[in-house]
mmCIF file of C-alpha atoms and ligand atoms in Angstrom:
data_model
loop_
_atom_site.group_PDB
_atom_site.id
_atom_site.type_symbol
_atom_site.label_atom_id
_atom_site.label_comp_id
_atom_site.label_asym_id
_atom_site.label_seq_id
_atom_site.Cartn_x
_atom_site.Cartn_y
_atom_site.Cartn_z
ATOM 1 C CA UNK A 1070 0.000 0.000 0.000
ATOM 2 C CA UNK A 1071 2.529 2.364 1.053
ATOM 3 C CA UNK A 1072 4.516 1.598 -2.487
ATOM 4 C CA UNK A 1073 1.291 2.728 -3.840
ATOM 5 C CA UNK A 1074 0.791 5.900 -2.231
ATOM 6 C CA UNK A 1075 4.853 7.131 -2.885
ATOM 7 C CA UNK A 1076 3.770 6.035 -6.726
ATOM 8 C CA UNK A 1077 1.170 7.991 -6.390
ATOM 9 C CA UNK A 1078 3.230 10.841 -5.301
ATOM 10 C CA UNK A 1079 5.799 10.816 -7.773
ATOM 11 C CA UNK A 1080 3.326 10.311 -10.868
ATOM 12 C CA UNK A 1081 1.673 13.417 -9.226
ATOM 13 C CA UNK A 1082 4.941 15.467 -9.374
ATOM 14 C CA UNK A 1083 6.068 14.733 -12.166
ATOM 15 C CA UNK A 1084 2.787 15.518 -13.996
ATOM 16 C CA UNK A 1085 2.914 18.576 -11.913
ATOM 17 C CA UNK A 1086 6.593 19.079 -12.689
ATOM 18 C CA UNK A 1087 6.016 21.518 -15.823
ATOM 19 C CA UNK A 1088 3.478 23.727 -14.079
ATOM 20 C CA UNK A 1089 5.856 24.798 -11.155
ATOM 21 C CA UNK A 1090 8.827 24.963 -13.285
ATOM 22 C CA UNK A 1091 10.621 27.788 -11.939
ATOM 23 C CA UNK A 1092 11.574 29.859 -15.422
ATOM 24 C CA UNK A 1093 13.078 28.962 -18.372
ATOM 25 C CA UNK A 1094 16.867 30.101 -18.816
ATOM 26 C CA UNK A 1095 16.616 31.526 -22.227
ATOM 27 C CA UNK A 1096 20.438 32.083 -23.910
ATOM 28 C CA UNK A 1097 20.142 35.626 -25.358
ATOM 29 C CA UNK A 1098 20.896 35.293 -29.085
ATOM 30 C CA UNK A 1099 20.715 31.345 -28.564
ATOM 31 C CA UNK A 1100 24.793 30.163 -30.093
ATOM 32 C CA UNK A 1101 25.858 33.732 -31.377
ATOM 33 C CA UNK A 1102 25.697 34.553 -27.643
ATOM 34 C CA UNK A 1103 26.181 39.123 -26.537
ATOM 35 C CA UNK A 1104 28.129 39.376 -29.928
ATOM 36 C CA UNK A 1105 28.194 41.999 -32.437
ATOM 37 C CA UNK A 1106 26.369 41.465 -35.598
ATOM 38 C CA UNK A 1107 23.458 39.714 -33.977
ATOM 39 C CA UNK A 1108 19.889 40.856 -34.606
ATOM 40 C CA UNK A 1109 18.529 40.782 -31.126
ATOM 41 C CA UNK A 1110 15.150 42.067 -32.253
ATOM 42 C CA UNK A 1111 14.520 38.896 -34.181
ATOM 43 C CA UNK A 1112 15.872 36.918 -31.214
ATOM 44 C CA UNK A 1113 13.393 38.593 -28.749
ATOM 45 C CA UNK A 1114 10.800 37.779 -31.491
ATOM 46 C CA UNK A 1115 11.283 34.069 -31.751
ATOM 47 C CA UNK A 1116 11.353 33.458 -28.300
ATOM 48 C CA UNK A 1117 8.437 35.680 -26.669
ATOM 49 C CA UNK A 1118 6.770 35.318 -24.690
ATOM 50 C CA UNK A 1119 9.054 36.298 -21.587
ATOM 51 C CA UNK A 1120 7.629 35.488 -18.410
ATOM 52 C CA UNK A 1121 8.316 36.651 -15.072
ATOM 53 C CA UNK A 1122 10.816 34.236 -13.623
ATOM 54 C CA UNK A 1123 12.573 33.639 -16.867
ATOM 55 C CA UNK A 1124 16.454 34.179 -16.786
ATOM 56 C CA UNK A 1125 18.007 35.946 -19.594
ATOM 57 C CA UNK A 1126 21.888 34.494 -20.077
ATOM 58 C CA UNK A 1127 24.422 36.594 -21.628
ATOM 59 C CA UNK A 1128 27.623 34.798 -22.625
ATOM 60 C CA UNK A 1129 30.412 37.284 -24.255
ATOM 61 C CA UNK A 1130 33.603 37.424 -24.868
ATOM 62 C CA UNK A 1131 35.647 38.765 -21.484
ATOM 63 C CA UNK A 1132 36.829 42.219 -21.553
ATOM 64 C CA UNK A 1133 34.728 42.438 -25.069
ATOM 65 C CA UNK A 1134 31.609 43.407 -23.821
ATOM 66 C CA UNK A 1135 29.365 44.158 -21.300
ATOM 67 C CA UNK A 1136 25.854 44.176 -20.320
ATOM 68 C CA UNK A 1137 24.304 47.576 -19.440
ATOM 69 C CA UNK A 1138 20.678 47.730 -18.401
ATOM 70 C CA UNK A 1139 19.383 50.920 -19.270
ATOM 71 C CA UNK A 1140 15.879 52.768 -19.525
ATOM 72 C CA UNK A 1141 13.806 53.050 -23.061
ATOM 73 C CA UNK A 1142 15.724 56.292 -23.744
ATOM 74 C CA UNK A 1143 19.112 54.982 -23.046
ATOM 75 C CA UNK A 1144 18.077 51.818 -25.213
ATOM 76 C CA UNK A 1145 16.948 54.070 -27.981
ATOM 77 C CA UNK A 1146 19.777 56.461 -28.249
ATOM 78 C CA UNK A 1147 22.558 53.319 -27.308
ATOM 79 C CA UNK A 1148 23.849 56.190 -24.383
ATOM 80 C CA UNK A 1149 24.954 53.991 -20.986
ATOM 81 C CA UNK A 1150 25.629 56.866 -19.562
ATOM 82 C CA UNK A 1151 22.622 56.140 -17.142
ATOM 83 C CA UNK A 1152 22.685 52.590 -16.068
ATOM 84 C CA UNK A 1153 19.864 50.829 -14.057
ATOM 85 C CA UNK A 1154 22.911 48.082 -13.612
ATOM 86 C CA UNK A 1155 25.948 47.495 -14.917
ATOM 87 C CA UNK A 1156 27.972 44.301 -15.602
ATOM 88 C CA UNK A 1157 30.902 43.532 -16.620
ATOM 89 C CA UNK A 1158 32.408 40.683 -14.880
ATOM 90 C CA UNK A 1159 33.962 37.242 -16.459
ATOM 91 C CA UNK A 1160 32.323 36.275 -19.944
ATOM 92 C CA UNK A 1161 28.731 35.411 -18.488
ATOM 93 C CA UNK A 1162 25.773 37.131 -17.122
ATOM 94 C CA UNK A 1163 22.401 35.697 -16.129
ATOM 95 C CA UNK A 1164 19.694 37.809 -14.989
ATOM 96 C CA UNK A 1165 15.898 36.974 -13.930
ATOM 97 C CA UNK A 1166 12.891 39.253 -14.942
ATOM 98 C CA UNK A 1167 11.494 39.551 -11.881
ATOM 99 C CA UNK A 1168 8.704 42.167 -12.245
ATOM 100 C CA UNK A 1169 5.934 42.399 -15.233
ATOM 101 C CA UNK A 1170 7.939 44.945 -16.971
ATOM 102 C CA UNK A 1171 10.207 46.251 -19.586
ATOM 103 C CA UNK A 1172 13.806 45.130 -19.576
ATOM 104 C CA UNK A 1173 16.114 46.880 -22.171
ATOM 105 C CA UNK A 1174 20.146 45.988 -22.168
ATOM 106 C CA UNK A 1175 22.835 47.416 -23.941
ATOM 107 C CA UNK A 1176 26.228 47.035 -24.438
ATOM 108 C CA UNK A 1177 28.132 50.095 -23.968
ATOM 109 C CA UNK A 1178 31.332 49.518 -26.569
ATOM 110 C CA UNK A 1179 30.714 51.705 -29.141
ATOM 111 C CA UNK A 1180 27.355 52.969 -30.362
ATOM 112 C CA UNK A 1181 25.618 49.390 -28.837
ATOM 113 C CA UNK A 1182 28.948 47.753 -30.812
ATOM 114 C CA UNK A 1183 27.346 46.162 -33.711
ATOM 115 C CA UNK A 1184 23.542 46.071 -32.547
ATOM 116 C CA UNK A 1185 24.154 45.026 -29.252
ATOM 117 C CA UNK A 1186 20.691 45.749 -27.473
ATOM 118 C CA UNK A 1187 18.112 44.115 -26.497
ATOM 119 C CA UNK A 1188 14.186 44.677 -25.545
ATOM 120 C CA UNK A 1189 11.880 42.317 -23.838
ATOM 121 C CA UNK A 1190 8.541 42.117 -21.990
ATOM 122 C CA UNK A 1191 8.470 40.258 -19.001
ATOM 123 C CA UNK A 1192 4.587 39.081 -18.545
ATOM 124 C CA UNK A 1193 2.350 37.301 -15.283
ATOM 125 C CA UNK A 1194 3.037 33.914 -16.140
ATOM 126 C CA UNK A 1195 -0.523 32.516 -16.782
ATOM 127 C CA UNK A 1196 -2.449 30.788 -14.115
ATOM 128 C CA UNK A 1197 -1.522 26.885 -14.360
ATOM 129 C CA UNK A 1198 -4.954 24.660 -14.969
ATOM 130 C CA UNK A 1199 -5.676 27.754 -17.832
ATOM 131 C CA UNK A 1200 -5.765 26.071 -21.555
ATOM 132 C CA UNK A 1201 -3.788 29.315 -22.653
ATOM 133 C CA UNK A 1202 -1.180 29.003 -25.011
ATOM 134 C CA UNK A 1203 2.049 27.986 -22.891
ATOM 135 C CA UNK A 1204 5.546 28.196 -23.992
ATOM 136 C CA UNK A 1205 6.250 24.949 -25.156
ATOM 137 C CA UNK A 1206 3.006 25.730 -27.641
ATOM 138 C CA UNK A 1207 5.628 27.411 -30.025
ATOM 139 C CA UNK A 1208 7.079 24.120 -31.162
ATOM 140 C CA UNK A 1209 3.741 22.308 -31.809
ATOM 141 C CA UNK A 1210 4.537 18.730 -32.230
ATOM 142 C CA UNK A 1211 6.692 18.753 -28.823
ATOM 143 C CA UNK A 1212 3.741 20.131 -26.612
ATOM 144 C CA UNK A 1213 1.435 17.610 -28.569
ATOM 145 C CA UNK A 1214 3.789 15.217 -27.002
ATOM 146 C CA UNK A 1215 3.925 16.393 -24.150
ATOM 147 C CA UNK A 1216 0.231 17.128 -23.558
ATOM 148 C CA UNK A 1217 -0.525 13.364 -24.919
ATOM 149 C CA UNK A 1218 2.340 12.246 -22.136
ATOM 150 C CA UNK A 1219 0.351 14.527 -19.465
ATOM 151 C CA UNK A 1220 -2.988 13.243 -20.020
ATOM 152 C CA UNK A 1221 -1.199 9.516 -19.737
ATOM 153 C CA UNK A 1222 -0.221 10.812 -16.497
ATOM 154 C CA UNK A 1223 -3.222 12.017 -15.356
ATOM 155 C CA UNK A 1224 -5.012 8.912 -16.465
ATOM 156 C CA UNK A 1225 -2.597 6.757 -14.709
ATOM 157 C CA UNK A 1226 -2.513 9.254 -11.516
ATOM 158 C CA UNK A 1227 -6.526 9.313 -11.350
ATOM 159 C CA UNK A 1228 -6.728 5.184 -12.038
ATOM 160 C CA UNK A 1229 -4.423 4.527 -9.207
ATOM 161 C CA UNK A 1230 -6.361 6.699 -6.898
ATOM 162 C CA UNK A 1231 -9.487 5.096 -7.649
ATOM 163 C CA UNK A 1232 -7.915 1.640 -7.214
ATOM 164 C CA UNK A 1233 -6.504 2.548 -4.143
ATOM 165 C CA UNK A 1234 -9.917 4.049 -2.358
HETATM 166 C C1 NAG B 708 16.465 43.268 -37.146
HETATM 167 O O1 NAG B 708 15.265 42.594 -37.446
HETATM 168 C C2 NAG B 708 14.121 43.462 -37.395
HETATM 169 C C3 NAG B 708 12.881 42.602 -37.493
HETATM 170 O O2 NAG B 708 13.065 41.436 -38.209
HETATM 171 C C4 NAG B 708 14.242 44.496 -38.494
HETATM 172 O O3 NAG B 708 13.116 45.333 -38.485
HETATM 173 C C5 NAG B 708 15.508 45.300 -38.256
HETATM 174 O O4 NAG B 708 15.705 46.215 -39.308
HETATM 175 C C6 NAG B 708 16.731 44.400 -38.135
HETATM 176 N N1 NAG B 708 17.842 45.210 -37.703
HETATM 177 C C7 NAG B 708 19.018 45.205 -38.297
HETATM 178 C C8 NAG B 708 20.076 46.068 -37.715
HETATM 179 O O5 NAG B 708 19.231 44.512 -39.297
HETATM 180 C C1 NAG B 709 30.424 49.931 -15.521
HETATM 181 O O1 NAG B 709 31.196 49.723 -14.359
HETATM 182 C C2 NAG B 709 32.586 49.742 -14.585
HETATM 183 C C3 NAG B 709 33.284 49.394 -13.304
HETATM 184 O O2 NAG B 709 32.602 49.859 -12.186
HETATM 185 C C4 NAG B 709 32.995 51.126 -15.100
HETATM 186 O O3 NAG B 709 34.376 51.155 -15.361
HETATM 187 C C5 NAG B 709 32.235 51.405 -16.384
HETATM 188 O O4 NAG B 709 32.518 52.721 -16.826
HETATM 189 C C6 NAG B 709 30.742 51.254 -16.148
HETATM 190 N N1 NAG B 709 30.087 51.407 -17.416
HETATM 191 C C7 NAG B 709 28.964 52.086 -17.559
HETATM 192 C C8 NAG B 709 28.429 52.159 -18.942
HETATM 193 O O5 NAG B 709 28.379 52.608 -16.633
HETATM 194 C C1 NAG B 710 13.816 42.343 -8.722
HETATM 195 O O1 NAG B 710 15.231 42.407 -8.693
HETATM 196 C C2 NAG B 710 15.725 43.698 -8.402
HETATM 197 C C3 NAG B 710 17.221 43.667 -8.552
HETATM 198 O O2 NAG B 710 17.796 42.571 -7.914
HETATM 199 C C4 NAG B 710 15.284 44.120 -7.010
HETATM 200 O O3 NAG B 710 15.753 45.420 -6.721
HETATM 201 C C5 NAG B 710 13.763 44.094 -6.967
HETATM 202 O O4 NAG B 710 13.332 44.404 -5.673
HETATM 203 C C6 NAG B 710 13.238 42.734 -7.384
HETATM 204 N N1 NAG B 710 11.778 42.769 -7.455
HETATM 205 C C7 NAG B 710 11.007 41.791 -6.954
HETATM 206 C C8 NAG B 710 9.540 41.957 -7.182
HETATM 207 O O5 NAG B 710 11.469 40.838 -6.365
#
């Protein structure tokens, strides 16, 4: 019986597992990395929606770059001159969207050193048991997969609890 129940529990979590997921780490401009010559706009494009909790991870070259968060002016006129952070460090950076807002980065080399800046929306993650489009709706054939795989889950998970009462 008890083997039952801890089945019971794990089948639960890992159904569960995708709903409490705490934010995806998303690798700004995916392999080109914070490089010049990257078209960040396009890379904001193909992965929105941001959600609160997702990271943003900038990998650059050391010394070559750094990662200046800025206002909308700043981000429209490339001028670091007043940062809402700075960093600098090593040749990574992650940072979490934290609040439903707008996050715009620069790099400060140069006039944003080759297109260098970058603009996304962090939004409320939607409620969990909501049939709104997630994030892993983008790639359809995955989350077809994976909604098949949850619905096994949840089949198995209720069946178990019926056998078991
Ligand atoms: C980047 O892509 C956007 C949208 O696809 C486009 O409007 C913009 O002109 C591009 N920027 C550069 C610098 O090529
Ligand atoms: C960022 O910080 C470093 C070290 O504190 C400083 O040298 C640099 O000028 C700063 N850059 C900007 C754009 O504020
Ligand atoms: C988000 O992070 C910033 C910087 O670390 C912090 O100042 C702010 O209070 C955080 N906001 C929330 C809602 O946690």
């Amino acid at each position: 019986m008890e083997k039952f129940l801890l089945l019971v529990l794990f089948l639960l979590i890992n159904a569960m597992g995708p709903l409490m997921a705490s934010g995806n780490k998303l690798t700004v401009g995916d392999q080109h990395g914070w490089n010049p010559n990257v078209n960040y706009t396009e890379w904001e494009k193909k992965h929105k929606p941001f959600y609160v909790g997702d990271w943003l991870v900038f990998y650059y070259q050391a010394g070559q770059a750094d990662v200046i968060r800025v206002d909308e002016v700043g981000y429209n006129k490339c001028d670091a001159s007043n940062p809402i952070s700075n960093y600098s460090k090593g040749r990574s950076y992650a940072f979490e969207l934290n609040e439903t807002k707008d996050y715009y980065f620069i790099c400060s080399y140069g006039y944003c050193y080759g297109g260098m800046k970058l603009h996304v929306k962090a939004q409320k993650l939607p409620p969990p048991p909501s049939s709104s489009p997630s994030k892993s709706s983008k790639s359809g054939a995955f989350s077809a997969v994976g909604s098949r795989l949850n619905g096994l889950i949840g089949g198995l998970v209720g069946s178990v609890i019926l056998w078991v009462v």
